[in-house]
C-alpha positions as semicolon CSV with decimal commas, in nm:
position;residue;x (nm);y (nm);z (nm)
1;X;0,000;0,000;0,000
2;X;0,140;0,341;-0,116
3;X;0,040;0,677;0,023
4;X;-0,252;0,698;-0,216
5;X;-0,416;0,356;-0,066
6;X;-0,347;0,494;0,244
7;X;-0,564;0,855;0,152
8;X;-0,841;0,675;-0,042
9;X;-0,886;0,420;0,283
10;X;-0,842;0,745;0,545
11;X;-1,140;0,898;0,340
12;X;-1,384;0,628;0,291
13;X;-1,341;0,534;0,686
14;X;-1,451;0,925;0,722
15;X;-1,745;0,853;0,478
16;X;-1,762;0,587;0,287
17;X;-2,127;0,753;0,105
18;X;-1,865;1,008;-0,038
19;X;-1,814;0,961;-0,472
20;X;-1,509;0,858;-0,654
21;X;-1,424;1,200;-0,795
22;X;-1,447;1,380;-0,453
23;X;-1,209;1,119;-0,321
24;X;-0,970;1,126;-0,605
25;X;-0,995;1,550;-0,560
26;X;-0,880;1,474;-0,174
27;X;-0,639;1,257;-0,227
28;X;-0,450;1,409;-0,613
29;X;-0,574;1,111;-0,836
30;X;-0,803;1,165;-1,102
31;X;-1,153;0,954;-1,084
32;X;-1,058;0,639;-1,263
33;X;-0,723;0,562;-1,050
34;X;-0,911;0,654;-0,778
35;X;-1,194;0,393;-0,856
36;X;-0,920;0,121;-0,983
37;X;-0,792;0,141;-0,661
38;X;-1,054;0,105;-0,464
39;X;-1,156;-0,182;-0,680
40;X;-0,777;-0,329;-0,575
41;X;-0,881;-0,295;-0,203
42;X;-1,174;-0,452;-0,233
43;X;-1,001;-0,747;-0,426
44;X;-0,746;-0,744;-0,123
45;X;-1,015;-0,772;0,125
46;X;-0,873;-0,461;0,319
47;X;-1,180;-0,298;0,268
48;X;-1,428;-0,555;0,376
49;X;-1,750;-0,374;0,373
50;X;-1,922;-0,047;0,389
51;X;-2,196;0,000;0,656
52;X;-2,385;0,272;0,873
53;X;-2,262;0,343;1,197
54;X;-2,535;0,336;1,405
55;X;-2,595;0,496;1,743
56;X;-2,703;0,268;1,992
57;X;-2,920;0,491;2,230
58;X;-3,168;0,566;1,938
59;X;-3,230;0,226;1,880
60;X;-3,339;0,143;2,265
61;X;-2,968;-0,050;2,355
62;X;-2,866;0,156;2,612
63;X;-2,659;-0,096;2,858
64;X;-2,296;-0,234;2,678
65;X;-2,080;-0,434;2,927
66;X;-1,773;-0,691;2,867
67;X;-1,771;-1,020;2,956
68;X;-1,456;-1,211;3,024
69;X;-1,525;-1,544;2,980
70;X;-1,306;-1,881;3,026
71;X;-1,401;-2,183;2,829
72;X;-1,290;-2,535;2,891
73;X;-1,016;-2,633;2,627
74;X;-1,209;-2,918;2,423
75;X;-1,463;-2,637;2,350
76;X;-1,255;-2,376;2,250
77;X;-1,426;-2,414;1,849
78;X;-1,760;-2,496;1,986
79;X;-1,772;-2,162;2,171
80;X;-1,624;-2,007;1,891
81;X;-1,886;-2,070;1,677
82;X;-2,195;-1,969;1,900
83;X;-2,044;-1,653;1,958
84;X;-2,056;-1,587;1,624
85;X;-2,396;-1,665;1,553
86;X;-2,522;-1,443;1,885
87;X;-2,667;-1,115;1,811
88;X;-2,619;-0,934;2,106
89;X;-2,223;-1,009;2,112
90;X;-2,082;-0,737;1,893
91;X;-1,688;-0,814;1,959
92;X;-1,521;-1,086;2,074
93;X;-1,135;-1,130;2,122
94;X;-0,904;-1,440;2,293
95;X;-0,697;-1,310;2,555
96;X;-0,414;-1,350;2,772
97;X;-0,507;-1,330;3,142
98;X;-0,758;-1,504;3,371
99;X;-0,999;-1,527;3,101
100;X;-1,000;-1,668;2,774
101;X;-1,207;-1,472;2,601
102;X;-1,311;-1,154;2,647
103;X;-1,690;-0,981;2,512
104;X;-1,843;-0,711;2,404
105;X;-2,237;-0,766;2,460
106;X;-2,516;-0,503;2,418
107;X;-2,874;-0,489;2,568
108;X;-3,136;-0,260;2,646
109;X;-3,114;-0,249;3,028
110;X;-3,014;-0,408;3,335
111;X;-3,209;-0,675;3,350
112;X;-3,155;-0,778;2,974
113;X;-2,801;-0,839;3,101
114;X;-2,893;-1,043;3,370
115;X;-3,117;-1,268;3,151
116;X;-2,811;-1,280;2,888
117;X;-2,582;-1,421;3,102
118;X;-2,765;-1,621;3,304
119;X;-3,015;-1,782;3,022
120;X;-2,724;-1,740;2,751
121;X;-2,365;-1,693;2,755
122;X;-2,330;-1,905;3,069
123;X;-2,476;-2,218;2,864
124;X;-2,251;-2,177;2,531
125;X;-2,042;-2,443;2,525
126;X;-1,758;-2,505;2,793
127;X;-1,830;-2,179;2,948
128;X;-1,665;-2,243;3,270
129;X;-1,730;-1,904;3,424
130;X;-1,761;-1,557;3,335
131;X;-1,736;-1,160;3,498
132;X;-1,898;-0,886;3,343
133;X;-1,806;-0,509;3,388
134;X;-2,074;-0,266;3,307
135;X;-1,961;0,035;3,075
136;X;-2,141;0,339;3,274
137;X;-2,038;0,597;3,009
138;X;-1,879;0,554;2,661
139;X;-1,584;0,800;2,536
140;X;-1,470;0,657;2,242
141;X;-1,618;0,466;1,986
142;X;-1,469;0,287;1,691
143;X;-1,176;0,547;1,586
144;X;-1,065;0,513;1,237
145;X;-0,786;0,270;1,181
146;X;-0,615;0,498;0,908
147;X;-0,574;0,723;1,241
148;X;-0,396;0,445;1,460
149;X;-0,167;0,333;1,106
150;X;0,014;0,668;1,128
151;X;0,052;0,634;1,549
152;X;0,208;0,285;1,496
């Protein structure tokens, strides 16, 4: 990746709704090697999608909390796999710690929690045990990678 890749991914994290020739403008490419390029990304898979960001307040989910999670070790794919298919998980990363795993969940409230991790995570396979932490206030939310590239 050159410093153009770089641009054209810095701009479509920014807005991804934004046209070929107003990225191309941004970044000093003219529309078609602008568009051939994202093309190549997309080939790459380093873009892997284009979505709206959502806020989660206006759509009633007002509770997020992380659950570390340890799993015993013939169930490690097992687990794996339900996490993926579970709506209300939105992240979920292995770790190196008490835990094994460690998840970000969503819900509307309180009690939605309790029901999720009582009804829910704690029966996905080899869950041995679990903590949650509740988030009480978010500060930052899904900064742009392109931001982090140039800090590294």
């Amino acid at each position: 990746m050159d410093r153009f890749d770089c641009a054209i991914l810095a701009e479509l994290e920014q807005d991804s709704r934004q046209g070929f020739g107003t990225i191309a403008d941004k970044v000093g490419l003219s529309k078609t090697p602008c568009w051939n390029r994202v093309q190549s990304l997309e080939q790459r898979r380093v873009i892997t999608g284009y979505r709206a960001t959502i806020d989660p307040h206006a759509i009633g989910l007002r509770l997020s909390a992380f659950v570390e999670v340890s799993v015993d070790f013939a169930h490690h794919a097992a687990f794996e796999a339900a996490v993926l298919d579970h709506p209300a998980i939105l992240d979920s990363y292995t770790v190196a710690g008490d835990g094994d795993y460690l998840l970000h969940v969503i819900t509307r409230d309180v009690e939605t929690l309790d029901g999720l991790l009582r009804s829910e995570l704690s029966r996905l396979p080899g869950v041995q045990r679990f903590a949650s932490t509740i988030c009480m206030k978010t500060i930052k939310r899904a900064a742009p990678l392109m931001a982090a590239v140039k800090v590294a």
